[in-house]
């Protein structure tokens, strides 16, 4: 139930709890501590030489066969359910 009470009893704010800053609050209980998996020490990624991708030859797409979509059957969007707006997307004729 929301809103003011119908009986007419006014709402009184109760006393506030004192705010505890983060340092004074207890840590969240970490379930059944320990049982840590071995982690391989992290490698420093700063020390490897920078690779220059500009000297790689550009790929030539001329030798690749073009895909032909003309034989694919047209999908019929008329049978699909329309969105909440009721309108729809009109396929190209």
PDB file of C-alpha atoms in Angstrom:
ATOM      1  CA  UNK A   1       0.000   0.000   0.000  1.00  0.00           C
ATOM      2  CA  UNK A   2       1.235   3.415  -0.880  1.00  0.00           C
ATOM      3  CA  UNK A   3       0.217   6.891   0.016  1.00  0.00           C
ATOM      4  CA  UNK A   4      -1.067   8.499   3.211  1.00  0.00           C
ATOM      5  CA  UNK A   5      -3.039   6.415   5.656  1.00  0.00           C
ATOM      6  CA  UNK A   6      -6.798   6.668   5.302  1.00  0.00           C
ATOM      7  CA  UNK A   7      -7.352   6.620   9.067  1.00  0.00           C
ATOM      8  CA  UNK A   8      -5.755  10.039   9.306  1.00  0.00           C
ATOM      9  CA  UNK A   9      -2.955   9.018  11.611  1.00  0.00           C
ATOM     10  CA  UNK A  10       0.007  11.245  10.687  1.00  0.00           C
ATOM     11  CA  UNK A  11       3.338   9.706   9.782  1.00  0.00           C
ATOM     12  CA  UNK A  12       6.119  10.451  12.235  1.00  0.00           C
ATOM     13  CA  UNK A  13       9.726  10.055  11.291  1.00  0.00           C
ATOM     14  CA  UNK A  14      11.485   7.769  13.719  1.00  0.00           C
ATOM     15  CA  UNK A  15      14.933   8.428  15.155  1.00  0.00           C
ATOM     16  CA  UNK A  16      17.702   8.008  12.590  1.00  0.00           C
ATOM     17  CA  UNK A  17      20.328   5.343  13.029  1.00  0.00           C
ATOM     18  CA  UNK A  18      23.814   6.836  13.379  1.00  0.00           C
ATOM     19  CA  UNK A  19      25.763   6.637  10.143  1.00  0.00           C
ATOM     20  CA  UNK A  20      28.881   4.472  10.309  1.00  0.00           C
ATOM     21  CA  UNK A  21      31.587   5.294   7.770  1.00  0.00           C
ATOM     22  CA  UNK A  22      33.022   2.454   5.708  1.00  0.00           C
ATOM     23  CA  UNK A  23      35.975   1.835   7.993  1.00  0.00           C
ATOM     24  CA  UNK A  24      33.826   1.119  11.044  1.00  0.00           C
ATOM     25  CA  UNK A  25      31.411  -1.226   9.308  1.00  0.00           C
ATOM     26  CA  UNK A  26      32.166  -4.949   9.440  1.00  0.00           C
ATOM     27  CA  UNK A  27      33.352  -6.602   6.275  1.00  0.00           C
ATOM     28  CA  UNK A  28      30.938  -8.783   4.343  1.00  0.00           C
ATOM     29  CA  UNK A  29      31.325 -12.377   5.407  1.00  0.00           C
ATOM     30  CA  UNK A  30      33.281 -14.225   2.754  1.00  0.00           C
ATOM     31  CA  UNK A  31      31.839 -17.714   2.715  1.00  0.00           C
ATOM     32  CA  UNK A  32      34.070 -20.406   4.250  1.00  0.00           C
ATOM     33  CA  UNK A  33      37.343 -18.514   3.746  1.00  0.00           C
ATOM     34  CA  UNK A  34      40.447 -19.935   2.128  1.00  0.00           C
ATOM     35  CA  UNK A  35      40.268 -22.513  -0.666  1.00  0.00           C
ATOM     36  CA  UNK A  36      41.862 -20.098  -3.115  1.00  0.00           C
ATOM     37  CA  UNK A  37      42.771 -21.470  -6.497  1.00  0.00           C
ATOM     38  CA  UNK A  38      46.366 -21.028  -7.585  1.00  0.00           C
ATOM     39  CA  UNK A  39      46.695 -17.978  -9.786  1.00  0.00           C
ATOM     40  CA  UNK A  40      49.546 -17.792 -12.235  1.00  0.00           C
ATOM     41  CA  UNK A  41      51.474 -14.560 -11.646  1.00  0.00           C
ATOM     42  CA  UNK A  42      50.355 -11.867 -14.037  1.00  0.00           C
ATOM     43  CA  UNK A  43      52.715 -11.052 -16.887  1.00  0.00           C
ATOM     44  CA  UNK A  44      53.817  -7.507 -17.388  1.00  0.00           C
ATOM     45  CA  UNK A  45      52.348  -6.372 -20.679  1.00  0.00           C
ATOM     46  CA  UNK A  46      54.434  -3.221 -20.748  1.00  0.00           C
ATOM     47  CA  UNK A  47      57.709  -4.934 -21.619  1.00  0.00           C
ATOM     48  CA  UNK A  48      56.839  -6.638 -24.908  1.00  0.00           C
ATOM     49  CA  UNK A  49      57.747  -4.775 -28.100  1.00  0.00           C
ATOM     50  CA  UNK A  50      54.958  -2.924 -29.854  1.00  0.00           C
ATOM     51  CA  UNK A  51      53.882  -4.697 -33.030  1.00  0.00           C
ATOM     52  CA  UNK A  52      53.359  -2.505 -36.054  1.00  0.00           C
ATOM     53  CA  UNK A  53      50.392  -3.658 -38.099  1.00  0.00           C
ATOM     54  CA  UNK A  54      50.910  -1.026 -40.776  1.00  0.00           C
ATOM     55  CA  UNK A  55      53.635  -3.037 -42.522  1.00  0.00           C
ATOM     56  CA  UNK A  56      51.292  -5.975 -43.138  1.00  0.00           C
ATOM     57  CA  UNK A  57      50.054  -6.206 -46.733  1.00  0.00           C
ATOM     58  CA  UNK A  58      46.434  -5.196 -47.232  1.00  0.00           C
ATOM     59  CA  UNK A  59      44.107  -8.111 -48.011  1.00  0.00           C
ATOM     60  CA  UNK A  60      42.960  -8.305 -51.586  1.00  0.00           C
ATOM     61  CA  UNK A  61      39.308  -9.241 -51.878  1.00  0.00           C
ATOM     62  CA  UNK A  62      39.383  -9.453 -55.682  1.00  0.00           C
ATOM     63  CA  UNK A  63      40.259 -13.156 -55.668  1.00  0.00           C
ATOM     64  CA  UNK A  64      37.406 -14.008 -53.318  1.00  0.00           C
ATOM     65  CA  UNK A  65      34.164 -15.050 -55.050  1.00  0.00           C
ATOM     66  CA  UNK A  66      31.252 -12.676 -54.597  1.00  0.00           C
ATOM     67  CA  UNK A  67      28.289 -14.256 -52.818  1.00  0.00           C
ATOM     68  CA  UNK A  68      25.111 -14.280 -54.842  1.00  0.00           C
ATOM     69  CA  UNK A  69      21.916 -13.735 -52.877  1.00  0.00           C
ATOM     70  CA  UNK A  70      19.593 -13.577 -55.896  1.00  0.00           C
ATOM     71  CA  UNK A  71      18.556 -17.239 -55.638  1.00  0.00           C
ATOM     72  CA  UNK A  72      17.633 -16.968 -51.969  1.00  0.00           C
ATOM     73  CA  UNK A  73      13.854 -16.903 -51.437  1.00  0.00           C
ATOM     74  CA  UNK A  74      12.323 -13.689 -50.140  1.00  0.00           C
ATOM     75  CA  UNK A  75      11.219 -13.905 -46.500  1.00  0.00           C
ATOM     76  CA  UNK A  76       7.587 -13.101 -45.880  1.00  0.00           C
ATOM     77  CA  UNK A  77       7.302 -10.635 -43.014  1.00  0.00           C
ATOM     78  CA  UNK A  78       3.534 -10.415 -43.298  1.00  0.00           C
ATOM     79  CA  UNK A  79       3.035 -13.517 -41.176  1.00  0.00           C
ATOM     80  CA  UNK A  80       5.192 -12.311 -38.309  1.00  0.00           C
ATOM     81  CA  UNK A  81       3.651 -10.942 -35.114  1.00  0.00           C
ATOM     82  CA  UNK A  82       3.800  -7.175 -34.952  1.00  0.00           C
ATOM     83  CA  UNK A  83       5.309  -5.253 -32.078  1.00  0.00           C
ATOM     84  CA  UNK A  84       3.406  -3.617 -29.242  1.00  0.00           C
ATOM     85  CA  UNK A  85       2.940  -0.461 -31.304  1.00  0.00           C
ATOM     86  CA  UNK A  86       0.812  -2.385 -33.778  1.00  0.00           C
ATOM     87  CA  UNK A  87       2.691  -0.811 -36.654  1.00  0.00           C
ATOM     88  CA  UNK A  88       5.263  -2.757 -38.472  1.00  0.00           C
ATOM     89  CA  UNK A  89       8.204  -2.736 -40.645  1.00  0.00           C
ATOM     90  CA  UNK A  90       7.291  -2.590 -44.291  1.00  0.00           C
ATOM     91  CA  UNK A  91       9.458  -4.857 -46.444  1.00  0.00           C
ATOM     92  CA  UNK A  92      10.612  -3.567 -49.792  1.00  0.00           C
ATOM     93  CA  UNK A  93       8.468  -4.856 -52.679  1.00  0.00           C
TER      94      UNK A  93
END
